[in-house]
mmCIF file of C-alpha atoms in Angstrom:
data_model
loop_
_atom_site.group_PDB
_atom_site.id
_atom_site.type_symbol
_atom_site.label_atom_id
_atom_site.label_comp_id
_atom_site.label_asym_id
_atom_site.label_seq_id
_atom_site.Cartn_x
_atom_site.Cartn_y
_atom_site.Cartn_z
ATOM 1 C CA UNK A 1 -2.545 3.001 -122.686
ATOM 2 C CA UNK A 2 -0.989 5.495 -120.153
ATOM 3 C CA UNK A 3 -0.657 6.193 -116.786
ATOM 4 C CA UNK A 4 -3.561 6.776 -113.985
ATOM 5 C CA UNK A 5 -2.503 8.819 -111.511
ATOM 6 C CA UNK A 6 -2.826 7.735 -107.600
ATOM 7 C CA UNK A 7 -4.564 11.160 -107.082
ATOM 8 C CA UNK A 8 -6.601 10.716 -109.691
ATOM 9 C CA UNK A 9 -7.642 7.310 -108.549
ATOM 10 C CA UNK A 10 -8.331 9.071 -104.690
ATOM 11 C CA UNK A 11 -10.023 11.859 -106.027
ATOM 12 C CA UNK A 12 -12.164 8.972 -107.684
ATOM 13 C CA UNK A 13 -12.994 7.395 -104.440
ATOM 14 C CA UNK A 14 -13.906 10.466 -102.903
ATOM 15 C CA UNK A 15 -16.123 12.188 -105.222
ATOM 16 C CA UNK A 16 -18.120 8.801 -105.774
ATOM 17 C CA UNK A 17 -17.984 8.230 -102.086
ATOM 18 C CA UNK A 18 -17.005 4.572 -102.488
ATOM 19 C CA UNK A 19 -14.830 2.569 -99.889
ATOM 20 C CA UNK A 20 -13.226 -0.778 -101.994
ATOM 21 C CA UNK A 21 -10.675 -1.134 -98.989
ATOM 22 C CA UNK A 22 -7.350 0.300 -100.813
ATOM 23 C CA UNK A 23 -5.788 3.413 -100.715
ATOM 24 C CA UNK A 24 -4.252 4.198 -103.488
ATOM 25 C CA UNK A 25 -0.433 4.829 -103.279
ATOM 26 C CA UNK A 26 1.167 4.128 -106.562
ATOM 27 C CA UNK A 27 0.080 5.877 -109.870
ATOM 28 C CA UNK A 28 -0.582 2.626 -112.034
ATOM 29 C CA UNK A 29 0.678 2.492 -115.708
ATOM 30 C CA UNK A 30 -1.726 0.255 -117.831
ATOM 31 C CA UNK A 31 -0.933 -2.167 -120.778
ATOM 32 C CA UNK A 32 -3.997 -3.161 -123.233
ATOM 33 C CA UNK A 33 -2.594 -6.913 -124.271
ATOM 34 C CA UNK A 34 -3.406 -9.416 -127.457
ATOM 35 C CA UNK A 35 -2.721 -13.016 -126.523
ATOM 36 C CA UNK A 36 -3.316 -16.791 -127.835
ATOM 37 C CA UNK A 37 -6.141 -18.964 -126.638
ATOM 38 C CA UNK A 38 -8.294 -21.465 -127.966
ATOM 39 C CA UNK A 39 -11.981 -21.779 -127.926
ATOM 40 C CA UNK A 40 -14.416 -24.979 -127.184
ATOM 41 C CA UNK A 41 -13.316 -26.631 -129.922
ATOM 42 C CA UNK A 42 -9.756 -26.337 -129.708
ATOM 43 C CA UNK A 43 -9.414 -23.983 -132.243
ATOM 44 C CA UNK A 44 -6.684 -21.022 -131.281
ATOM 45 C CA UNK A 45 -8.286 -17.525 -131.060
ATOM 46 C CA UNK A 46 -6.713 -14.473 -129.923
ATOM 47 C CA UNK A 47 -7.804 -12.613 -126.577
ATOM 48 C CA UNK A 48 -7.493 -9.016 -125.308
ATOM 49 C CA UNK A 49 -7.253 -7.391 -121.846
ATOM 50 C CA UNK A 50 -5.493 -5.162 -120.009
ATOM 51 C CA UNK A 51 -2.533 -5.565 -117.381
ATOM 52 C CA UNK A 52 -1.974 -2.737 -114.720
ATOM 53 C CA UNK A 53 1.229 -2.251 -113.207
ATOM 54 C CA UNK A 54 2.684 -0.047 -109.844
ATOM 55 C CA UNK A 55 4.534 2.854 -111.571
ATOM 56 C CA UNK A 56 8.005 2.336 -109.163
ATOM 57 C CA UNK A 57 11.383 1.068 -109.281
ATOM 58 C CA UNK A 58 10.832 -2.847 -109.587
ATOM 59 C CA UNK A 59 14.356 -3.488 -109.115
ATOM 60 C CA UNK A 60 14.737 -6.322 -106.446
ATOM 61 C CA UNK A 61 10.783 -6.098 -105.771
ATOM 62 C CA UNK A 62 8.506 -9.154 -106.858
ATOM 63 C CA UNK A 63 4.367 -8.644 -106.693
ATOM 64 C CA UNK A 64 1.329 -10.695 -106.419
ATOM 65 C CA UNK A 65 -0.940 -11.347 -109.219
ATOM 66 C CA UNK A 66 -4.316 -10.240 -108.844
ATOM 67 C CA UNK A 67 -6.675 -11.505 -111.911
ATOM 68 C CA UNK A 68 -9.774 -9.890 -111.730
ATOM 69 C CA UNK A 69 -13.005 -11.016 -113.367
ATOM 70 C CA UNK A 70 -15.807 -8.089 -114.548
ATOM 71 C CA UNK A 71 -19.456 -8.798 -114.470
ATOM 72 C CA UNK A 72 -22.046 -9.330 -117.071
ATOM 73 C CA UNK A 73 -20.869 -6.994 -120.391
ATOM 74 C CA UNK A 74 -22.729 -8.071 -123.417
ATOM 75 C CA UNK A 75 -21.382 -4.835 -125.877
ATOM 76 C CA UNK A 76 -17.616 -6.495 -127.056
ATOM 77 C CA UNK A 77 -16.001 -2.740 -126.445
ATOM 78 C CA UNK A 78 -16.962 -2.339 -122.942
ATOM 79 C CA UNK A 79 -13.884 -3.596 -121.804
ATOM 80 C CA UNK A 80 -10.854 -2.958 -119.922
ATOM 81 C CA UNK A 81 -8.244 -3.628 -123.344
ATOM 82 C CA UNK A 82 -9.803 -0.370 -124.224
ATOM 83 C CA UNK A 83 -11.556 1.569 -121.287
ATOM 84 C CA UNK A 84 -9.213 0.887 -118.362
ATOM 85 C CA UNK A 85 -11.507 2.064 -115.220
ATOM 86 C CA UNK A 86 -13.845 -0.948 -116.771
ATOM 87 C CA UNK A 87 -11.096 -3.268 -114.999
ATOM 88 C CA UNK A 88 -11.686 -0.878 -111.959
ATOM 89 C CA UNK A 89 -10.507 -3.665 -109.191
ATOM 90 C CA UNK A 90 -7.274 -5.101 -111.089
ATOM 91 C CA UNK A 91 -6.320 -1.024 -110.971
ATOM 92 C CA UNK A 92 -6.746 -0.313 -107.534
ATOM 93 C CA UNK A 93 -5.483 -2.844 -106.359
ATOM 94 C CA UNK A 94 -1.864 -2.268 -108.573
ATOM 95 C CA UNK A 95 -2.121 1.255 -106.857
ATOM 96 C CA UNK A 96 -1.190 -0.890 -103.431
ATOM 97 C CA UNK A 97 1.437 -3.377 -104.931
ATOM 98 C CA UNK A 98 -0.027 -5.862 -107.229
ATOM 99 C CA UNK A 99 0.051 -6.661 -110.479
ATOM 100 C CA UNK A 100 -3.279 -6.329 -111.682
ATOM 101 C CA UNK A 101 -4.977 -8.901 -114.783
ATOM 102 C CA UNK A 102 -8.170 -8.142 -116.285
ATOM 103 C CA UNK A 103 -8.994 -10.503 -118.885
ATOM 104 C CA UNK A 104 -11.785 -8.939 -121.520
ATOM 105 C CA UNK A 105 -13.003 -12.636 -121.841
ATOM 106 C CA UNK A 106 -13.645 -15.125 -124.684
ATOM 107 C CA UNK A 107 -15.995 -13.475 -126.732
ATOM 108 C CA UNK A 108 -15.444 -10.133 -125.631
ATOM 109 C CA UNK A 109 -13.093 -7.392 -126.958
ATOM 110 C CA UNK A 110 -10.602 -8.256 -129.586
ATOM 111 C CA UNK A 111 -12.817 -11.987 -129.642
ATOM 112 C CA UNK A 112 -15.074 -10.661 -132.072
ATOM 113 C CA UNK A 113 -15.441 -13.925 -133.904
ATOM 114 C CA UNK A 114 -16.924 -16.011 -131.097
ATOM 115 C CA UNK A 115 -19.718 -16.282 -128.661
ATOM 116 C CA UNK A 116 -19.035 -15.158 -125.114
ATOM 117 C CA UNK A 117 -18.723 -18.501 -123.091
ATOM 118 C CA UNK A 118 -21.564 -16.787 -120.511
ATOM 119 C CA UNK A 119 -21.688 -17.962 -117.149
ATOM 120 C CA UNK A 120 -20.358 -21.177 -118.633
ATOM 121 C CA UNK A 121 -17.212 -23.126 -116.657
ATOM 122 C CA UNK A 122 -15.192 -23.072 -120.161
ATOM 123 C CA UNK A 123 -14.976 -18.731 -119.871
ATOM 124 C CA UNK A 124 -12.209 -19.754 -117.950
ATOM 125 C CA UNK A 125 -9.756 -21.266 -119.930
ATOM 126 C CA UNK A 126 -9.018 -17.829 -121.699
ATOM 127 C CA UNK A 127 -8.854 -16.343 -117.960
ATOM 128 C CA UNK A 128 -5.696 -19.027 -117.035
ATOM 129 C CA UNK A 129 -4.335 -18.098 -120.501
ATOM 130 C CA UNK A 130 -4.318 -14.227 -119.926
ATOM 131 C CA UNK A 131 -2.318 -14.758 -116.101
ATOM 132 C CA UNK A 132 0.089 -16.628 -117.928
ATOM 133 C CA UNK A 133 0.213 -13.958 -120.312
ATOM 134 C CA UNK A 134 0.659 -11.816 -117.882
ATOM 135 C CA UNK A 135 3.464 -13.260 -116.101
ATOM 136 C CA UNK A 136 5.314 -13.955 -119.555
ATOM 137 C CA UNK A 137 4.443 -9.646 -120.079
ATOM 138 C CA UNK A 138 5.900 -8.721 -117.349
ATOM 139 C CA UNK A 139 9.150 -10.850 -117.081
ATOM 140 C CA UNK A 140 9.723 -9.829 -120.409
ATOM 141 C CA UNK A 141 9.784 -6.562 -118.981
ATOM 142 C CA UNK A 142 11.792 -7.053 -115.726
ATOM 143 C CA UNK A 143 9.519 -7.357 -113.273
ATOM 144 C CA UNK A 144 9.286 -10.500 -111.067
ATOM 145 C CA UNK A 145 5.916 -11.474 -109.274
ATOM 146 C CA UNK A 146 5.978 -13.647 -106.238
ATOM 147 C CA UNK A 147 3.963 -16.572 -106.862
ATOM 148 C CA UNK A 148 1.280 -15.646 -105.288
ATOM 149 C CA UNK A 149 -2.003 -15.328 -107.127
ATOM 150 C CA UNK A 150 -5.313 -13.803 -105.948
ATOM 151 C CA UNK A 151 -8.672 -14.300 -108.177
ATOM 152 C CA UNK A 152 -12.058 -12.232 -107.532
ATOM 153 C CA UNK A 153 -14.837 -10.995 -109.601
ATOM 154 C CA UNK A 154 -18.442 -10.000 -108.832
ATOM 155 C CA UNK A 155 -21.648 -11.285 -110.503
ATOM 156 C CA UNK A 156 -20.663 -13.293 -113.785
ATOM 157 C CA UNK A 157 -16.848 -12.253 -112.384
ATOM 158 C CA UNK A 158 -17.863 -13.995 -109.452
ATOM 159 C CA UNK A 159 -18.748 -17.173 -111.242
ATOM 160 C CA UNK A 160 -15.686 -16.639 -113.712
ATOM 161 C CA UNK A 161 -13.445 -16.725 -110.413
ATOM 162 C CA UNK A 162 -14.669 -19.566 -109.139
ATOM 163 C CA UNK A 163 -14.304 -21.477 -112.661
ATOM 164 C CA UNK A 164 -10.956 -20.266 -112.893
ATOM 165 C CA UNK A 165 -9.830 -21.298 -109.130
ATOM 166 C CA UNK A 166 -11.264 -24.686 -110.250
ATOM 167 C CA UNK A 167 -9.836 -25.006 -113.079
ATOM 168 C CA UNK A 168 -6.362 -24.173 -112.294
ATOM 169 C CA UNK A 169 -6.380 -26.650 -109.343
ATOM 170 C CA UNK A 170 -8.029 -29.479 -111.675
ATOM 171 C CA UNK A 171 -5.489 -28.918 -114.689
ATOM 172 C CA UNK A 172 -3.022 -26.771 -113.919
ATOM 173 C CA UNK A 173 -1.863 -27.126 -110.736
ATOM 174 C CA UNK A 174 1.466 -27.585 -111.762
ATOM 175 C CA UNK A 175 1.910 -24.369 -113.218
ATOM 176 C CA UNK A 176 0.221 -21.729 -111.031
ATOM 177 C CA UNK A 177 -1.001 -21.819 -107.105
ATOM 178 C CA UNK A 178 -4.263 -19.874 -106.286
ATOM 179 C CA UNK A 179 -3.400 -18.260 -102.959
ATOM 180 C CA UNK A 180 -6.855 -17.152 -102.398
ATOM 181 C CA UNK A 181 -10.068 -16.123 -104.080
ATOM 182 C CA UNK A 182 -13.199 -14.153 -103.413
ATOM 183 C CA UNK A 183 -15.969 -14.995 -106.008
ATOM 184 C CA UNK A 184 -18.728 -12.610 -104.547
ATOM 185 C CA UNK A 185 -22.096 -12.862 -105.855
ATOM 186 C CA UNK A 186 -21.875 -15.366 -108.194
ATOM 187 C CA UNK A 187 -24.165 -17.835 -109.979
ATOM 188 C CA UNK A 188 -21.975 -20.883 -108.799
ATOM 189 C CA UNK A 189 -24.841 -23.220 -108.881
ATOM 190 C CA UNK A 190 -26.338 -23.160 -112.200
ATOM 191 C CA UNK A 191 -29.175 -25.820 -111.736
ATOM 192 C CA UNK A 192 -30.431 -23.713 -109.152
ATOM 193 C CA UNK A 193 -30.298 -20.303 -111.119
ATOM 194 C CA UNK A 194 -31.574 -22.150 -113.876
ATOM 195 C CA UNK A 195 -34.624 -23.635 -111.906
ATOM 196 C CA UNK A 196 -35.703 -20.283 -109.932
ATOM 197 C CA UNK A 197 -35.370 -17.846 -112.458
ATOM 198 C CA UNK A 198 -37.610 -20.056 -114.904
ATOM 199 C CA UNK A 199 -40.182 -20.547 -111.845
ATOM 200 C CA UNK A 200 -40.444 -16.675 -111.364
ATOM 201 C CA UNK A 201 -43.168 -14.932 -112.527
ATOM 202 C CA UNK A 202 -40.972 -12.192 -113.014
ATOM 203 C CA UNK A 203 -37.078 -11.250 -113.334
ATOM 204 C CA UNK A 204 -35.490 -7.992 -114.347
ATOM 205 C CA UNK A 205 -32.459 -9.166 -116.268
ATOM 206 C CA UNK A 206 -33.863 -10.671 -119.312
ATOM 207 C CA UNK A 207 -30.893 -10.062 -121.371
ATOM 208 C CA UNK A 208 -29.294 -12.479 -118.991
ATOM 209 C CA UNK A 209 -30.922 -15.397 -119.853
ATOM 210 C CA UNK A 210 -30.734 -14.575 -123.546
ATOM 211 C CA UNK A 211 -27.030 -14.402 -123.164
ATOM 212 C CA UNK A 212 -27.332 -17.866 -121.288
ATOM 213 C CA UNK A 213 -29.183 -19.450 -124.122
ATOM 214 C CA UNK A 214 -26.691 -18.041 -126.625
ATOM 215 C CA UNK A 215 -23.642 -19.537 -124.777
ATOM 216 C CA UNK A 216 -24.925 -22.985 -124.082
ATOM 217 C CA UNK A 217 -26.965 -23.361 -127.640
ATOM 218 C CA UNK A 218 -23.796 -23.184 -129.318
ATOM 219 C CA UNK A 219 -20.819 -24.117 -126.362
ATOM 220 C CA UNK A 220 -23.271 -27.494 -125.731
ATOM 221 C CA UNK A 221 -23.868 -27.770 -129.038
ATOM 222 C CA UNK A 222 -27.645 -27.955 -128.649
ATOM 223 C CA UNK A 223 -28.435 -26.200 -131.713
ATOM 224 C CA UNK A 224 -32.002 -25.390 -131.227
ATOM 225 C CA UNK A 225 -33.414 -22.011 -132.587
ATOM 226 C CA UNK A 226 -34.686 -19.610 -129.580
ATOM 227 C CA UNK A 227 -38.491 -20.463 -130.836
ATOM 228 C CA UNK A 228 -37.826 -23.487 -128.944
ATOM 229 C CA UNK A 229 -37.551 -21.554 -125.807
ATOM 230 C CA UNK A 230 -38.666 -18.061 -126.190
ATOM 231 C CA UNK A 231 -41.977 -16.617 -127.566
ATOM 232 C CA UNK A 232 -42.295 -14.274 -130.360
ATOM 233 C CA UNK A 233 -41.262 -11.367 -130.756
ATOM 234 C CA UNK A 234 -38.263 -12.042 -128.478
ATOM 235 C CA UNK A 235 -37.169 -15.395 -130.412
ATOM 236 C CA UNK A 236 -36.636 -13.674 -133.224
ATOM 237 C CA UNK A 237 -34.991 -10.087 -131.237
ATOM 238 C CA UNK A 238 -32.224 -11.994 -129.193
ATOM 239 C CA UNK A 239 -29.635 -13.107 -131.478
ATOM 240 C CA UNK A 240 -29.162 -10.056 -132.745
ATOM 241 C CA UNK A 241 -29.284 -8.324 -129.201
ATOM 242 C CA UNK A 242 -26.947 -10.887 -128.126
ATOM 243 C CA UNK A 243 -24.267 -10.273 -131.463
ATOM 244 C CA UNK A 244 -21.411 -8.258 -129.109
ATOM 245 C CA UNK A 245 -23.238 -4.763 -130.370
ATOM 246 C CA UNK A 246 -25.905 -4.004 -127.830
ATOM 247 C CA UNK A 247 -25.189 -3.414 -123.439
ATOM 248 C CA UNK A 248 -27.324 -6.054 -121.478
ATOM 249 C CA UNK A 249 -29.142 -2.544 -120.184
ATOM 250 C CA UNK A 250 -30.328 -2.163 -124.244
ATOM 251 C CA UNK A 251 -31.523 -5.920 -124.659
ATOM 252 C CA UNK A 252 -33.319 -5.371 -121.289
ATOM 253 C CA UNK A 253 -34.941 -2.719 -123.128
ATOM 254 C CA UNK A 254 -36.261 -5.468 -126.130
ATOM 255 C CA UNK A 255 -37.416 -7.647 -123.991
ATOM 256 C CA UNK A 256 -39.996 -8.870 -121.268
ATOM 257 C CA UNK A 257 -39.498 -9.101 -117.696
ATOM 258 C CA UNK A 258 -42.692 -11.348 -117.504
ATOM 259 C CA UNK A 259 -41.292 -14.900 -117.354
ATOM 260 C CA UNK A 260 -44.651 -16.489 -118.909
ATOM 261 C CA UNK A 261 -44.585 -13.960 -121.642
ATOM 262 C CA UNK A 262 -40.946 -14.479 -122.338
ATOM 263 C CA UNK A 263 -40.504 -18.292 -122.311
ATOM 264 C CA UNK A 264 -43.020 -20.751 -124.206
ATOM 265 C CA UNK A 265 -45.528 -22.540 -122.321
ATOM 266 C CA UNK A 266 -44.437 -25.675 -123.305
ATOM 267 C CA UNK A 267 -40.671 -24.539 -122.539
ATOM 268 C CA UNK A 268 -41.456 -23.850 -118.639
ATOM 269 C CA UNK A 269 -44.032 -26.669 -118.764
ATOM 270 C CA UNK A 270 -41.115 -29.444 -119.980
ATOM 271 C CA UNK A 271 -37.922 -27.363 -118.052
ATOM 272 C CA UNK A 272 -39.878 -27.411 -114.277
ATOM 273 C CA UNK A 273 -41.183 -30.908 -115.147
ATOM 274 C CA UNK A 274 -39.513 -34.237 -116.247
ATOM 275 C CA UNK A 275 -38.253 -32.513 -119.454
ATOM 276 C CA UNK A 276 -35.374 -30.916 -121.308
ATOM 277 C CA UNK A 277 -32.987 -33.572 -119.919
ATOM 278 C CA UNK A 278 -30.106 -32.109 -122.640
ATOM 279 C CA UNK A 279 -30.583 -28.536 -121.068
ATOM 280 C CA UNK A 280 -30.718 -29.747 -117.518
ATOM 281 C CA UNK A 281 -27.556 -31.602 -117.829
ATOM 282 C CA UNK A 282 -25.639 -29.040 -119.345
ATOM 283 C CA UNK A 283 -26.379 -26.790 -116.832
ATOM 284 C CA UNK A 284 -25.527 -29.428 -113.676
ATOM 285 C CA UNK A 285 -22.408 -29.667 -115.543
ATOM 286 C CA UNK A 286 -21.395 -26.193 -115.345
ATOM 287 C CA UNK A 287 -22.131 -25.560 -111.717
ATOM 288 C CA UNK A 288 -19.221 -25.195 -109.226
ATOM 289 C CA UNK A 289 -20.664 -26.249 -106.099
ATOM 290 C CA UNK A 290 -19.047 -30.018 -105.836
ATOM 291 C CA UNK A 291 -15.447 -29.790 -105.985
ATOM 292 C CA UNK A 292 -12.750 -29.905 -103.318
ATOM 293 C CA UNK A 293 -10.494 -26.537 -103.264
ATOM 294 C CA UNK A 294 -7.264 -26.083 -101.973
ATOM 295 C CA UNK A 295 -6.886 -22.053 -101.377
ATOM 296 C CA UNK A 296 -8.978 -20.624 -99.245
ATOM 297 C CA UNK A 297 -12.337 -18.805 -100.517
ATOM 298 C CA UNK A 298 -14.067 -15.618 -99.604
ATOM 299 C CA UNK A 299 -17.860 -15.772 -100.477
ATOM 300 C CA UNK A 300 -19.597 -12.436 -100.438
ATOM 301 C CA UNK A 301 -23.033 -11.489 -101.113
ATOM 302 C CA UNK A 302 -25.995 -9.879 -100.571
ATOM 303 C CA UNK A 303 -28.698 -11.153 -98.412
ATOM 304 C CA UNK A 304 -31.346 -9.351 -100.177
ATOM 305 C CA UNK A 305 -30.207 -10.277 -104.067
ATOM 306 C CA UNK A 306 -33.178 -11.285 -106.071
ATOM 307 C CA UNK A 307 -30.893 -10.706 -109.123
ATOM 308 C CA UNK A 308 -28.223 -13.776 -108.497
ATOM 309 C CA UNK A 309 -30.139 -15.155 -105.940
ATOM 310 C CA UNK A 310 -28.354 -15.107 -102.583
ATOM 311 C CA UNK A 311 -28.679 -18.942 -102.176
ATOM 312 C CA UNK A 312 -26.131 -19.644 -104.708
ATOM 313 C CA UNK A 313 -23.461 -18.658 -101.823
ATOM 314 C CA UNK A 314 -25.100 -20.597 -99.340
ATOM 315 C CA UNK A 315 -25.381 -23.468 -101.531
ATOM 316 C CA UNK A 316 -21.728 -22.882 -103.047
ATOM 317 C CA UNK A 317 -20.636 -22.951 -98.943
ATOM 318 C CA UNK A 318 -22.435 -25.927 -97.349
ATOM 319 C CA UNK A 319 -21.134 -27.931 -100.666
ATOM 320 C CA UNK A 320 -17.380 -27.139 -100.787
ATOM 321 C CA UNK A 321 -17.562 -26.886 -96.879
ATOM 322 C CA UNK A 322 -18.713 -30.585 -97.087
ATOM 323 C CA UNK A 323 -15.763 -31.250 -99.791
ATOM 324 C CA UNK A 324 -13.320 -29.507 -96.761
ATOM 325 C CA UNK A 325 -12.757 -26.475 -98.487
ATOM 326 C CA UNK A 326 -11.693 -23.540 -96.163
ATOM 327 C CA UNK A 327 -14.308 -21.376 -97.290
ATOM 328 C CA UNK A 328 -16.078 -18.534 -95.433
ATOM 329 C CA UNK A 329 -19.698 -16.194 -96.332
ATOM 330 C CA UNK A 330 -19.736 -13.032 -95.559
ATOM 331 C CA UNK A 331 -23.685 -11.655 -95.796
ATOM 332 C CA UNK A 332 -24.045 -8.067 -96.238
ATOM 333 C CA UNK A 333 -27.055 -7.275 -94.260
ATOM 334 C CA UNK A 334 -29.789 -6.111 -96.541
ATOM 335 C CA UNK A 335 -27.839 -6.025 -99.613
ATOM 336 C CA UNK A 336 -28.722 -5.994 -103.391
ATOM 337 C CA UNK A 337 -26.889 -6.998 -106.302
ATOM 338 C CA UNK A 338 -26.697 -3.315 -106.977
ATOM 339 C CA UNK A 339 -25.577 -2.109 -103.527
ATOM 340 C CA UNK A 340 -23.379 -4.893 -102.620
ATOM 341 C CA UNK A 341 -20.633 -4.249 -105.211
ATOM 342 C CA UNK A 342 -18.125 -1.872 -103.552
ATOM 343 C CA UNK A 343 -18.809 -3.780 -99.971
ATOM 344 C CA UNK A 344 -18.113 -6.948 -101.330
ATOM 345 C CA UNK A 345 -15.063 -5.688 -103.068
ATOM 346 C CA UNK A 346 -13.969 -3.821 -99.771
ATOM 347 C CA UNK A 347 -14.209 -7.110 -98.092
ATOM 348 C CA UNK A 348 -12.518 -9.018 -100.554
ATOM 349 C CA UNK A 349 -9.516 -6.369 -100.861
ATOM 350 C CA UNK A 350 -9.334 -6.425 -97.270
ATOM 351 C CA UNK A 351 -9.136 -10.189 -96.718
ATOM 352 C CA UNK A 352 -6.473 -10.264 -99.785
ATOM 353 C CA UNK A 353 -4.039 -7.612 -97.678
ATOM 354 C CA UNK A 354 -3.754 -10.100 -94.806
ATOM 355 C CA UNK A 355 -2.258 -12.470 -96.932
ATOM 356 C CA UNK A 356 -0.372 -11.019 -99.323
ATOM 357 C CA UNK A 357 3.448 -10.751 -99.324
#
């Protein structure tokens, strides 16, 4: 895909005025990538994403891995296999000596033919399977990486990193060691998100929850239409705003804000009350708030996030804490989803250069 030059990337910070605790050294040659996966079912599906290496000699040099996670991306082409700066972290952070892995996702890019697994713990199968594409990419091209592997994302990335820390602990523990993670902002506890957003009288992503109800009506198999949950005209709007064509900004625009306008009566009625047992239980199954890491993790997040509500952190914390996971929050004072991005990243990157080799 070409080369980004470290200039370019400075001249990037500086114009934008944004701090994400690197400076760029090392212009950063980046790699768009095809590789094999499988979806829910087992069946093998091909994923894209893009791979950003430190344009140097790598003779006798090995590098960390650095797989980072985007946020919420609903349109299948806004993605790093094909717009590089949309895997902005992975390439800074191969400007300073890593070797940067952005995953598109299941779903997403090249994964036309499936729905994106959203903010649902099986996204990150296709996440382990693009590091070890990675390392098999660049060993095939003679460069060695040091066994050390660091995992962040923000928003959905944030709850796609701490899937994928999970799950490669859980299952493949034997094949890769996370050295640390930082899954900032995250919706790690998903009965939680589930219960306040639906208890709101109003929320200002909309297109998030039709992406939710997209993923787990087909990942859990629940196979209901979205009358069941949405009221006209929105049932019948979302699939098609959720089909991989439209940005979560344009379903935002065909929708409703107004929780009680969006959702059936009887929906909110059954969901806050003794009802919708299948839903409920899908979505306990999916949070990541009661396991027992190894690596240490770096929770960041706005204290002022009405968007992923900043509870998810402090919930995600006291949990794994209780589970003896090493695991630290760092609260950016007055911070939104919006204006906690390049802090949270600046902490993250910071933390990650105190450990890395």
């Amino acid at each position: 895909m070409g080369t980004i030059s470290a200039k370019f990337l400075n001249d990037f910070l500086a114009d934008n005025n944004i701090d994400i605790g690197v400076i760029p050294i090392f212009d950063v040659k980046v790699y768009s990538i095809v590789y094999e996966t499988v979806d829910w079912n087992g069946e093998p599906r091909q994923a894209s994403g893009a791979i950003y290496i430190p344009d140097e000699d790598h003779s006798n040099k090995k590098y960390p891995i650095y797989s980072g996670q985007h946020g919420t991306e609903s349109k299948r082409t806004n993605v790093a296999s094909i717009s590089p700066l949309r895997g902005f972290d992975a390439l800074f952070v191969a400007s300073v000596g890593y070797i940067g892995s952005s995953p598109d996702l299941l779903g997403l890019g090249i994964s036309s033919d499936v729905v994106h697994p959203y903010v649902h713990a099986f996204v990150a199968e296709a996440v382990v399977d693009k590091i070890r594409a990675t390392k098999n990419w660049i060993c095939s091209n003679g460069i060695n990486d040091n066994e050390q592997l660091f995992i962040a994302g923000y928003s959905e990335g944030g709850y796609v990193a701490m899937a994928t820390h999970k799950l490669i602990e859980e299952k493949y523990a034997d094949e890769f060691t996370v050295t640390a993670s930082a899954p900032m902002a995250g919706p790690h506890d998903m009965t939680y998100t589930s219960n306040r957003i639906t208890s709101r009288e109003t929320y200002s992503q909309p297109g998030y929850i039709s992406f939710t109800y997209m993923s787990y009506n087909t990942i859990e198999k629940l196979n209901r239409p979205a009358n069941d949950f949405f009221q006209s005209p929105y049932a019948e709007r979302i699939p098609k705003l959720m089909d991989g064509s439209k940005t979560i900004g344009e379903a935002n625009d065909k929708l409703t804000t107004n929780m009680k306008s969006l959702f059936t009566e009887n929906f909110i009625a059954e969901f806050l009350g003794d009802g919708e047992q299948e839903l409920k239980n899908a979505f306990a199954k999916n949070s990541l708030v009661d396991w027992s890491p190894n690596a240490p993790i770096m929770l960041v997040h706005g204290e002022n996030d009405i968007t992923v509500g900043y509870n998810n952190s402090v919930i995600a914390r006291d949990k794994l804490k209780a589970n003896g996971a090493d695991i630290t929050l760092i609260t950016i004072p007055n911070g939104t989803h919006g204006s906690s991005v390049f802090p949270a990243y600046t902490a993250a990157m910071v933390w990650f250069s105190t450990l890395k080799k």
